[in-house]
Amino acid sequence: MSSIKRIDVEHLKVSCKECNLRELCFPHGMSDDELSNMDAVVEQPKALHKNDFLYRDGDKSQAIFAVRSGCVKTMTESANGDEQIVGFHLPGELLGLDGFADDSYTCNAVALETSSVCELPLDQLETLCHQVPGLQKQMRRIMGKEVSNDHKLLLLLGKMTAEERLASFLLSLSGRMEERHWKENEFNLSMPRQDIANYLGMAVETVSRLFATFQSEKIIDVDRRHITILDMHRLKVIVGECEPSK
Amino acid sequence: MSSIKRIDVEHLKVSCKECNLRELCFPHGMSDDELSNMDAVVEQPKALHKNDFLYRDGDKSQAIFAVRSGCVKTMTESANGDEQIVGFHLPGELLGLDGFADDSYTCNAVALETSSVCELPLDQLETLCHQVPGLQKQMRRIMGKEVSNDHKLLLLLGKMTAEERLASFLLSLSGRMEERHWKENEFNLSMPRQDIANYLGMAVETVSRLFATFQSEKIIDVDRRHITILDMHRLKVIVGECEPSK
DNA sequence: CGCCGATTTGACTCAGATCAAGGTTTGTGG
DNA sequence: CCACAAACCTTGATCTGAGTCAAATCGGCG
């Protein structure tokens, strides 16, 4: 069925060169010349509606993607059907790297809200790596980041209490807001409680209760999906990043 | 203090070309010519004693490694000091990929027993990628594998019960034994219970009790570190990979 | 307004952690 | 070869963080 609404495509037509996410994304550190090569290869952004799949577990992997706007979650599926969200990808962040393993993706990627993603076809990536010196290293950097990011998440799931997990999640979001020069202590969650719970390996009810606790302790203010961090320091104390102040 | 024992170095001097782990390791699918290039770059194996660090969190990353013999664990450390083991690396498996993120390793790598590792210096990897067509793709394959492997572990830690985790762990080991053409239903664990527990996100006591349960149910036989899988099918049923028979 | 999905709140339960011994194996020095 | 210590592993008893179940409330939206 065709949708009545049409996503405005005008604002999507932005070259890497002009993209304000440039430094967070693939083009990080590239020269103007290199960016031109990049632009020649990157497809114009794909529009996604909420709940659209960008790719599915098992699909042949033909590209990696960069989120241009919105938010995309990736999740793995187990033999007995339950799912684990392994990442929420904000603008400038990449996804699809799991597809390198054996030419097909090993997880599902789903838009949490109306989003757009830039596409970098794999066959052209090959060529591009020869044209752009240092791109190979860039690729490695990006994959290394993915790996060490996953390791942090393993630590979270393996060793942290529910309270620490949620605090850690909020701090991670806050840090990424800051990277994007958005407000680091006030932002909207693009995912429902259910997805936060899944990602953090706990029950929705626990997420809800912890939000309530944090709020009553004046650490954050929660209004539906809108989060205001009132006491960053105390959040850091919870995850052990800071000593409790006197 | 100098040790009385000396590790026999003779058997370590093996070229990639002659290495029986060839197809599991970096050289997977390479031609003879390519293997020669590879051999010119790979350092002779480093010997490690039990509990030796191969590298530490924060060390400048200058190489990636392939386990030649023995077993090496990698673990991340949290702000408040506790550790999460993120992988046990068997012969033919690589480690050090986390170092790509920002030129320094983000986890610790420690030998679980007397081991040896081959070293592939990063600066030479660069050059090698130009000489060996398809090595770049190989690199991507390896990193993709690492990523999707981590995703499996996230699912394990986020969604599985203790019983499912241990069954899953045993099946994973068994599968890797098979890859190496070793017995898939009889092998020795190179790690203590404590490390298994840490890796699977549970208490040592739980690991111990589950081994006892599995044994009493005739699913496995446990003798200290020696494991015999008696009923592979039932293990698979536990993790949901198989339907319970009749 | 009324329905539906998302969220919150309360009461109860339980898987697995923690605490506490005790047993076994390995390594060391005399 | 034995005594002793240090790891390592197991087993039992108890406790608890967080899950489950149930129900109320909220927020959009047609």
Coordinates of C-alpha atoms (C1' of nucleotides) in Angstrom, one line a residue:
Chain A
M1 CA 0.0 0.0 0.0
S2 CA 1.3 3.4 -0.9
S3 CA 1.7 5.9 1.9
I4 CA -0.2 9.2 1.8
K5 CA 2.7 11.1 3.4
R6 CA 5.8 11.7 1.4
I7 CA 9.1 12.2 3.1
D8 CA 10.7 15.5 2.2
V9 CA 13.8 14.5 0.2
E10 CA 15.2 18.0 -0.4
H11 CA 17.1 18.3 2.8
L12 CA 18.6 14.9 2.3
K13 CA 20.6 15.9 -0.7
V14 CA 23.8 16.8 1.0
S15 CA 27.3 15.9 0.0
C16 CA 29.8 14.5 2.5
K17 CA 31.7 17.7 1.9
E18 CA 28.9 19.8 3.2
C19 CA 27.6 17.4 5.8
N20 CA 27.8 18.7 9.3
L21 CA 28.3 15.2 10.6
R22 CA 31.4 14.9 8.5
E23 CA 33.9 14.7 11.3
L24 CA 31.9 12.0 13.2
C25 CA 31.3 9.9 10.2
F26 CA 33.2 8.1 7.6
P27 CA 34.9 11.2 6.1
H28 CA 36.6 11.9 9.4
G29 CA 39.9 13.7 8.7
M30 CA 39.7 13.5 4.9
S31 CA 41.0 16.2 2.6
D32 CA 38.8 18.0 0.1
D33 CA 40.0 15.8 -2.7
E34 CA 39.3 12.7 -0.8
L35 CA 35.9 13.9 0.1
S36 CA 35.1 14.4 -3.6
N37 CA 36.0 10.8 -4.2
M38 CA 33.8 9.8 -1.3
D39 CA 30.9 11.8 -2.6
A40 CA 31.1 10.1 -5.9
V41 CA 30.6 6.7 -4.3
V42 CA 28.1 7.4 -1.5
E43 CA 24.5 7.0 -2.6
Q44 CA 21.9 9.6 -1.9
P45 CA 20.3 9.0 1.4
K46 CA 17.6 6.3 1.8
A47 CA 14.5 7.4 3.7
L48 CA 13.2 5.1 6.4
H49 CA 9.9 5.3 8.2
K50 CA 9.6 4.2 11.8
N51 CA 9.9 0.4 12.1
D52 CA 11.2 0.0 8.5
F53 CA 14.0 -2.6 8.2
L54 CA 17.2 -1.3 6.7
Y55 CA 18.4 -4.9 6.4
R56 CA 17.7 -8.2 7.9
D57 CA 19.7 -11.0 9.4
G58 CA 20.8 -13.2 6.5
D59 CA 20.4 -10.5 3.8
K60 CA 23.4 -10.4 1.4
S61 CA 25.5 -7.5 2.6
Q62 CA 26.2 -5.1 -0.2
A63 CA 26.8 -1.9 1.6
I64 CA 27.5 -0.3 4.9
F65 CA 25.4 2.6 6.1
A66 CA 25.8 5.9 8.0
V67 CA 22.8 7.3 9.8
R68 CA 22.1 10.8 8.4
S69 CA 19.1 11.6 10.6
G70 CA 16.9 9.8 13.1
C71 CA 18.0 6.7 14.9
V72 CA 18.4 3.0 13.9
K73 CA 18.6 0.1 16.2
T74 CA 20.5 -3.2 15.4
M75 CA 19.5 -6.5 17.0
T76 CA 20.5 -10.1 17.0
E77 CA 18.0 -12.9 17.1
S78 CA 18.6 -16.2 19.0
A79 CA 17.7 -19.7 18.0
N80 CA 14.6 -19.7 20.3
G81 CA 13.4 -16.4 18.9
D82 CA 14.2 -13.7 21.5
E83 CA 16.1 -10.6 20.5
Q84 CA 18.9 -8.6 21.9
I85 CA 19.4 -5.0 20.8
V86 CA 23.1 -4.5 20.3
G87 CA 23.2 -0.9 19.3
F88 CA 21.3 2.4 18.8
H89 CA 22.9 4.3 16.0
L90 CA 22.7 8.1 16.0
P91 CA 23.4 10.4 13.1
G92 CA 27.0 10.0 12.0
E93 CA 27.3 6.5 13.3
L94 CA 27.8 3.5 11.0
L95 CA 26.1 0.2 10.8
G96 CA 26.4 -2.9 8.7
L97 CA 29.9 -3.9 9.7
D98 CA 28.6 -7.2 11.0
G99 CA 28.0 -8.1 7.3
F100 CA 31.7 -8.3 6.6
A101 CA 31.9 -11.7 8.3
D102 CA 30.5 -13.8 5.5
D103 CA 28.9 -11.5 3.0
S104 CA 25.6 -11.4 4.8
Y105 CA 24.3 -9.4 7.7
T106 CA 24.1 -11.2 11.0
C107 CA 21.6 -8.8 12.6
N108 CA 18.5 -6.8 11.9
A109 CA 18.6 -3.0 11.5
V110 CA 15.3 -1.2 12.2
A111 CA 14.5 2.6 12.2
L112 CA 13.2 3.8 15.5
E113 CA 11.7 6.9 14.0
T114 CA 11.7 8.5 10.6
S115 CA 15.3 8.4 9.6
S116 CA 17.6 8.7 6.6
V117 CA 20.8 6.7 6.0
C118 CA 23.6 7.2 3.5
E119 CA 24.8 4.1 1.7
L120 CA 28.3 3.1 0.8
P121 CA 28.3 0.1 -1.6
L122 CA 30.9 -2.5 -0.7
D123 CA 32.1 -3.0 -4.3
Q124 CA 32.9 0.7 -4.5
L125 CA 34.5 0.7 -1.1
E126 CA 37.1 -1.6 -2.5
T127 CA 38.0 0.8 -5.3
L128 CA 37.8 3.8 -3.0
C129 CA 40.3 2.3 -0.7
H130 CA 42.9 2.4 -3.6
Q131 CA 42.1 6.0 -4.5
V132 CA 42.0 7.4 -1.0
P133 CA 45.2 6.8 0.9
G134 CA 44.5 6.3 4.5
L135 CA 41.0 5.1 4.0
Q136 CA 42.0 1.6 4.8
K137 CA 43.3 2.8 8.1
Q138 CA 40.1 4.7 8.6
M139 CA 38.1 1.5 8.0
R140 CA 40.2 -0.2 10.6
R141 CA 39.6 2.6 13.1
I142 CA 35.9 2.4 12.6
M143 CA 35.8 -1.4 13.1
G144 CA 38.1 -1.2 16.1
K145 CA 35.7 1.3 17.6
E146 CA 32.8 -1.0 17.0
V147 CA 34.7 -3.8 18.7
S148 CA 35.7 -1.9 21.7
N149 CA 32.2 -0.5 21.9
D150 CA 30.8 -4.0 22.0
H151 CA 33.2 -4.8 24.7
K152 CA 31.9 -2.0 26.9
L153 CA 28.5 -3.4 26.4
L154 CA 29.6 -6.8 27.4
L155 CA 31.0 -5.4 30.6
L156 CA 27.7 -3.7 31.2
L157 CA 25.7 -6.8 30.7
G158 CA 28.1 -9.1 32.5
K159 CA 29.0 -7.1 35.6
M160 CA 26.8 -4.1 36.3
T161 CA 23.6 -3.8 38.4
A162 CA 20.5 -2.4 36.8
E163 CA 21.1 1.0 38.3
E164 CA 24.6 1.1 36.9
R165 CA 23.4 0.0 33.5
L166 CA 20.8 2.8 33.2
A167 CA 23.2 5.4 34.5
S168 CA 25.8 4.2 32.0
F169 CA 23.3 4.3 29.2
L170 CA 22.3 7.9 30.0
L171 CA 26.0 8.9 30.2
S172 CA 26.7 7.2 26.9
L173 CA 23.8 9.1 25.2
S174 CA 24.9 12.3 26.8
G175 CA 28.4 12.0 25.5
R176 CA 27.2 11.3 22.0
M177 CA 24.9 14.3 22.2
E178 CA 27.9 16.4 23.1
E179 CA 30.0 15.0 20.2
R180 CA 27.2 16.2 17.9
H181 CA 27.2 19.6 19.5
W182 CA 23.7 19.1 20.8
K183 CA 22.8 19.6 24.4
E184 CA 24.5 17.0 26.5
N185 CA 22.1 17.3 29.5
E186 CA 18.8 17.5 27.7
F187 CA 17.6 15.2 24.9
N188 CA 14.9 13.0 23.7
L189 CA 15.0 9.3 23.7
S190 CA 14.1 7.9 20.3
M191 CA 13.4 4.5 21.7
P192 CA 10.5 3.2 23.8
R193 CA 11.2 1.9 27.4
Q194 CA 10.9 -1.7 26.0
D195 CA 13.9 -1.2 23.8
I196 CA 16.0 0.4 26.5
A197 CA 15.1 -2.6 28.7
N198 CA 16.0 -5.0 26.0
Y199 CA 19.3 -3.3 25.3
L200 CA 20.3 -3.2 28.9
G201 CA 19.3 -6.7 29.6
M202 CA 16.5 -6.0 32.1
A203 CA 12.7 -5.8 32.4
V204 CA 10.7 -2.7 31.3
E205 CA 9.3 -2.4 34.8
T206 CA 12.8 -2.1 36.1
V207 CA 13.7 0.7 33.6
S208 CA 10.5 2.5 34.6
R209 CA 11.2 2.2 38.3
L210 CA 14.8 3.3 37.9
F211 CA 13.8 6.4 36.0
A212 CA 11.4 7.2 38.8
T213 CA 14.1 6.7 41.4
F214 CA 16.6 8.8 39.6
Q215 CA 14.0 11.5 39.2
S216 CA 13.0 11.4 42.9
E217 CA 16.7 11.7 43.7
K218 CA 17.0 14.8 41.5
I219 CA 19.6 13.1 39.3
I220 CA 17.5 13.5 36.2
D221 CA 14.2 14.8 35.1
V222 CA 12.0 12.6 33.1
D223 CA 9.0 13.6 31.0
R224 CA 8.0 10.8 28.8
R225 CA 10.8 10.5 26.3
H226 CA 12.4 13.8 27.3
I227 CA 15.4 13.5 29.6
T228 CA 17.1 16.3 31.5
I229 CA 20.3 15.4 33.3
L230 CA 20.3 17.5 36.5
D231 CA 23.3 16.0 38.2
M232 CA 25.9 14.6 35.8
H233 CA 28.3 14.1 38.7
R234 CA 26.1 11.8 40.5
L235 CA 25.4 9.7 37.4
K236 CA 29.2 9.3 37.1
V237 CA 29.5 8.3 40.7
I238 CA 27.0 5.5 40.1
V239 CA 29.0 4.0 37.3
G240 CA 32.2 4.5 39.2
E241 CA 33.7 7.1 36.9
C242 CA 33.8 9.7 39.7
E243 CA 34.5 9.7 43.4
P244 CA 31.5 10.7 45.5
S245 CA 31.9 14.4 46.4
K246 CA 32.6 14.9 50.1
Chain B
M1 CA 64.4 -14.4 38.2
S2 CA 65.3 -16.7 35.3
S3 CA 63.1 -19.8 35.0
I4 CA 64.7 -23.2 35.2
K5 CA 62.5 -24.6 32.5
R6 CA 62.9 -23.4 28.9
I7 CA 60.1 -23.4 26.4
D8 CA 61.0 -25.6 23.5
V9 CA 61.3 -23.1 20.6
E10 CA 62.0 -25.7 17.9
H11 CA 58.4 -26.6 17.2
L12 CA 57.5 -22.9 17.0
K13 CA 59.5 -22.2 13.9
V14 CA 56.7 -22.9 11.4
S15 CA 55.9 -20.8 8.4
C16 CA 52.3 -19.9 7.6
K17 CA 52.7 -22.0 4.5
E18 CA 53.3 -25.1 6.6
C19 CA 51.1 -24.2 9.5
N20 CA 48.3 -26.6 10.0
L21 CA 46.1 -23.8 11.3
R22 CA 46.5 -22.0 8.0
E23 CA 42.9 -22.3 6.9
L24 CA 41.5 -21.1 10.3
C25 CA 43.8 -18.2 10.6
F26 CA 44.9 -15.2 8.7
P27 CA 46.1 -17.0 5.6
H28 CA 42.7 -18.5 4.9
G29 CA 42.3 -19.0 1.2
M30 CA 45.6 -17.5 0.2
S31 CA 47.7 -18.7 -2.8
D32 CA 51.3 -20.0 -2.3
D33 CA 52.7 -16.7 -3.5
E34 CA 50.6 -14.8 -1.1
L35 CA 51.6 -17.0 1.7
S36 CA 55.2 -16.2 1.0
N37 CA 54.5 -12.5 1.3
M38 CA 52.7 -13.3 4.5
D39 CA 55.6 -15.3 5.9
A40 CA 58.0 -12.5 5.2
V41 CA 56.0 -10.2 7.5
V42 CA 54.9 -12.4 10.3
E43 CA 57.3 -12.5 13.2
Q44 CA 58.4 -15.8 14.7
P45 CA 56.1 -16.8 17.5
K46 CA 56.4 -15.2 20.9
A47 CA 56.3 -17.6 23.8
L48 CA 54.0 -16.9 26.7
H49 CA 53.9 -18.5 30.1
K50 CA 50.7 -18.9 32.1
N51 CA 49.4 -15.5 33.3
D52 CA 51.8 -13.5 31.1
F53 CA 50.2 -10.5 29.5
L54 CA 50.4 -10.3 25.8
Y55 CA 49.3 -6.7 25.9
R56 CA 47.5 -4.4 28.3
D57 CA 44.6 -1.9 28.1
G58 CA 46.2 1.3 27.0
D59 CA 49.4 -0.1 25.4
K60 CA 50.1 1.4 22.0
S61 CA 48.9 -1.1 19.5
Q62 CA 51.6 -2.1 17.1
A63 CA 50.5 -5.5 16.0
I64 CA 47.7 -8.0 15.8
F65 CA 48.3 -11.6 17.0
A66 CA 47.3 -15.1 16.1
V67 CA 47.3 -17.8 18.7
R68 CA 49.6 -20.6 17.6
S69 CA 49.2 -22.9 20.6
G70 CA 47.7 -22.6 24.0
C71 CA 44.9 -20.2 24.9
V72 CA 44.7 -16.5 25.5
K73 CA 41.9 -14.6 27.2
T74 CA 41.0 -11.0 26.6
M75 CA 39.2 -8.9 29.2
T76 CA 38.0 -5.3 29.6
E77 CA 38.3 -3.5 32.9
S78 CA 35.6 -1.1 34.2
A79 CA 36.0 2.2 36.0
N80 CA 35.4 0.6 39.3
G81 CA 37.9 -2.2 38.8
D82 CA 35.9 -5.3 37.9
E83 CA 36.7 -7.2 34.8
Q84 CA 34.8 -8.9 32.1
I85 CA 36.4 -11.6 30.0
V86 CA 35.3 -10.9 26.4
G87 CA 37.0 -13.9 24.7
F88 CA 39.0 -17.0 24.9
H89 CA 41.2 -17.3 21.9
L90 CA 42.1 -20.8 20.6
P91 CA 44.9 -21.6 18.2
G92 CA 44.2 -20.0 14.8
E93 CA 42.1 -17.2 16.3
L94 CA 43.2 -13.6 16.2
L95 CA 43.4 -11.0 18.8
G96 CA 44.3 -7.3 19.1
L97 CA 41.6 -6.0 16.8
D98 CA 40.3 -3.7 19.5
G99 CA 43.6 -1.8 19.1
F100 CA 42.5 -0.4 15.8
A101 CA 40.1 2.0 17.4
D102 CA 42.6 4.6 18.5
D103 CA 46.0 3.0 18.2
S104 CA 46.0 1.5 21.6
Y105 CA 44.5 -1.6 22.9
T106 CA 41.3 -1.4 24.9
C107 CA 41.6 -4.6 26.7
N108 CA 44.1 -6.9 28.4
A109 CA 45.2 -10.2 26.8
V110 CA 46.5 -12.9 29.2
A111 CA 47.8 -16.4 28.5
L112 CA 45.7 -19.0 30.3
E113 CA 48.5 -21.6 29.9
T114 CA 51.8 -21.9 28.2
S115 CA 51.1 -20.5 24.8
S116 CA 52.7 -19.1 21.7
V117 CA 51.4 -16.3 19.4
C118 CA 52.4 -15.1 15.9
E119 CA 52.7 -11.4 15.5
L120 CA 51.7 -9.4 12.5
P121 CA 53.1 -5.8 12.9
L122 CA 50.6 -3.2 11.8
D123 CA 53.0 -1.1 9.8
Q124 CA 53.7 -4.1 7.7
L125 CA 50.1 -5.0 7.4
E126 CA 49.6 -1.8 5.5
T127 CA 52.2 -2.7 2.9
L128 CA 51.1 -6.3 2.8
C129 CA 47.6 -5.2 1.9
H130 CA 48.9 -3.7 -1.3
Q131 CA 50.9 -6.8 -2.3
V132 CA 48.3 -9.3 -1.6
P133 CA 45.1 -8.7 -3.4
G134 CA 42.1 -9.6 -1.4
L135 CA 43.9 -9.3 1.9
Q136 CA 41.9 -6.2 2.6
K137 CA 38.7 -8.2 2.1
Q138 CA 40.2 -10.8 4.4
M139 CA 40.8 -8.2 7.1
R140 CA 37.2 -7.1 6.8
R141 CA 36.0 -10.7 7.0
I142 CA 38.0 -11.2 10.2
M143 CA 36.7 -8.1 11.8
G144 CA 33.2 -8.8 10.8
K145 CA 33.5 -12.2 12.4
E146 CA 34.7 -10.6 15.6
V147 CA 31.8 -8.2 15.6
S148 CA 29.2 -10.8 15.0
N149 CA 30.8 -13.0 17.6
D150 CA 30.5 -10.2 20.2
H151 CA 26.9 -9.9 19.2
K152 CA 26.3 -13.5 20.1
L153 CA 27.9 -13.0 23.4
L154 CA 25.7 -9.9 24.0
L155 CA 22.7 -12.1 23.4
L156 CA 24.0 -14.7 25.8
L157 CA 24.6 -12.2 28.5
G158 CA 21.4 -10.2 27.9
K159 CA 18.8 -12.9 27.4
M160 CA 19.9 -16.4 28.4
T161 CA 19.6 -18.2 31.7
A162 CA 22.6 -19.6 33.5
E163 CA 21.9 -23.1 32.2
E164 CA 21.6 -21.8 28.6
R165 CA 24.8 -19.9 28.9
L166 CA 26.8 -22.8 30.0
A167 CA 25.3 -25.1 27.4
S168 CA 26.0 -22.4 24.8
F169 CA 29.6 -22.1 26.0
L170 CA 30.2 -25.8 25.7
L171 CA 28.7 -26.0 22.3
S172 CA 30.8 -23.1 21.1
L173 CA 34.0 -24.8 22.4
S174 CA 32.9 -28.1 20.8
G175 CA 32.3 -26.4 17.5
R176 CA 35.7 -24.8 17.6
M177 CA 37.4 -28.1 18.5
E178 CA 35.7 -29.6 15.4
E179 CA 37.0 -26.7 13.2
R180 CA 40.5 -27.7 14.3
H181 CA 39.9 -31.4 13.6
W182 CA 40.2 -32.2 17.3
K183 CA 37.6 -34.3 19.1
E184 CA 34.4 -32.3 19.3
N185 CA 33.0 -34.2 22.2
E186 CA 36.0 -34.5 24.4
F187 CA 38.4 -31.7 25.3
N188 CA 40.1 -30.0 28.1
L189 CA 39.2 -26.6 29.4
S190 CA 42.2 -24.3 29.6
M191 CA 40.5 -21.9 31.9
P192 CA 39.6 -22.2 35.6
R193 CA 35.9 -22.2 36.7
Q194 CA 36.4 -18.6 37.8
D195 CA 37.1 -17.5 34.3
I196 CA 34.2 -19.4 32.8
A197 CA 31.9 -17.8 35.4
N198 CA 33.3 -14.3 34.6
Y199 CA 32.9 -14.8 30.9
L200 CA 29.4 -16.0 31.2
G201 CA 28.4 -13.3 33.7
M202 CA 27.6 -15.6 36.7
A203 CA 29.1 -16.8 40.0
V204 CA 31.7 -19.6 40.2
E205 CA 29.3 -21.6 42.4
T206 CA 26.7 -21.5 39.7
V207 CA 29.1 -22.9 37.1
S208 CA 30.1 -25.6 39.5
R209 CA 26.5 -26.5 40.2
L210 CA 25.5 -26.6 36.6
F211 CA 28.4 -28.8 35.7
A212 CA 27.2 -31.1 38.4
T213 CA 23.6 -31.0 37.1
F214 CA 24.6 -31.6 33.5
Q215 CA 26.7 -34.6 34.7
S216 CA 23.9 -36.1 36.8
E217 CA 21.7 -35.7 33.7
K218 CA 24.2 -37.6 31.7
I219 CA 24.6 -34.7 29.3
I220 CA 28.3 -34.4 29.9
D221 CA 31.0 -36.0 31.9
V222 CA 33.2 -33.7 33.9
D223 CA 36.5 -34.6 35.4
R224 CA 38.2 -31.5 36.6
R225 CA 39.1 -29.7 33.4
H226 CA 38.3 -32.6 31.2
I227 CA 34.9 -32.5 29.5
T228 CA 33.2 -35.2 27.6
I229 CA 30.0 -34.4 25.8
L230 CA 27.7 -37.4 26.1
D231 CA 24.5 -36.0 24.6
M232 CA 25.2 -33.2 22.1
H233 CA 21.5 -33.2 21.1
R234 CA 20.3 -32.3 24.6
L235 CA 22.8 -29.5 24.8
K236 CA 21.4 -28.1 21.6
V237 CA 17.9 -28.5 23.0
I238 CA 18.8 -26.4 26.0
V239 CA 20.0 -23.5 23.9
G240 CA 17.0 -23.9 21.5
E241 CA 19.0 -25.0 18.5
C242 CA 17.1 -28.3 18.4
E243 CA 13.6 -29.5 19.1
P244 CA 13.4 -31.9 22.0
S245 CA 13.4 -35.4 20.5
K246 CA 10.1 -37.4 20.5
Chain C
dC1 C1' -15.2 10.4 23.5
dG2 C1' -13.3 5.8 23.5
dC3 C1' -9.8 2.6 22.2
dC4 C1' -4.9 1.0 22.1
dG5 C1' -0.4 0.8 23.0
dA6 C1' 3.1 2.6 26.2
dT7 C1' 4.2 3.5 30.8
dT8 C1' 3.9 3.2 35.7
dT9 C1' 3.1 1.1 40.2
dG10 C1' 2.3 -2.5 43.5
dA11 C1' 2.7 -7.3 45.3
dC12 C1' 4.9 -11.4 45.1
dT13 C1' 8.4 -14.8 43.5
dC14 C1' 12.6 -16.9 42.2
dA15 C1' 17.0 -17.6 39.7
dG16 C1' 21.1 -17.0 40.9
dA17 C1' 24.2 -14.3 44.2
dT18 C1' 26.4 -14.4 48.5
dC19 C1' 28.2 -16.4 52.6
dA20 C1' 30.3 -20.3 54.7
dA21 C1' 32.7 -24.6 55.0
dG22 C1' 35.1 -28.4 53.4
dG23 C1' 37.5 -31.2 50.0
dT24 C1' 41.1 -31.8 46.3
dT25 C1' 45.0 -30.9 43.6
dT26 C1' 49.4 -28.8 42.7
dG27 C1' 53.5 -26.8 43.8
dT28 C1' 57.4 -25.8 47.0
dG29 C1' 60.9 -26.3 50.2
dG30 C1' 63.1 -29.0 53.6
Chain D
dC1 C1' 59.2 -38.2 50.3
dC2 C1' 56.5 -35.5 53.2
dA3 C1' 54.4 -31.3 55.2
dC4 C1' 52.4 -27.2 54.2
dA5 C1' 50.3 -23.7 51.6
dA6 C1' 47.9 -21.8 48.0
dA7 C1' 44.8 -22.4 44.3
dC8 C1' 40.9 -24.4 42.8
dC9 C1' 36.5 -26.6 43.0
dT10 C1' 32.3 -28.3 45.2
dT11 C1' 28.3 -28.3 48.2
dG12 C1' 24.9 -26.4 51.5
dA13 C1' 22.2 -22.6 53.5
dT14 C1' 20.4 -18.2 53.1
dC15 C1' 19.4 -13.8 51.0
dT16 C1' 18.1 -10.4 47.5
dG17 C1' 18.0 -7.8 43.1
dA18 C1' 15.3 -7.9 39.7
dG19 C1' 11.8 -10.6 37.1
dT20 C1' 6.9 -11.8 36.7
dC21 C1' 2.1 -11.0 37.1
dA22 C1' -1.6 -7.9 37.6
dA23 C1' -3.8 -3.7 37.4
dA24 C1' -4.2 1.2 37.0
dT25 C1' -3.0 5.4 34.4
dC26 C1' -1.5 8.2 30.7
dG27 C1' -1.3 10.0 25.9
dG28 C1' -2.3 10.0 21.2
dC29 C1' -5.3 9.7 17.7
dG30 C1' -9.2 8.4 14.7

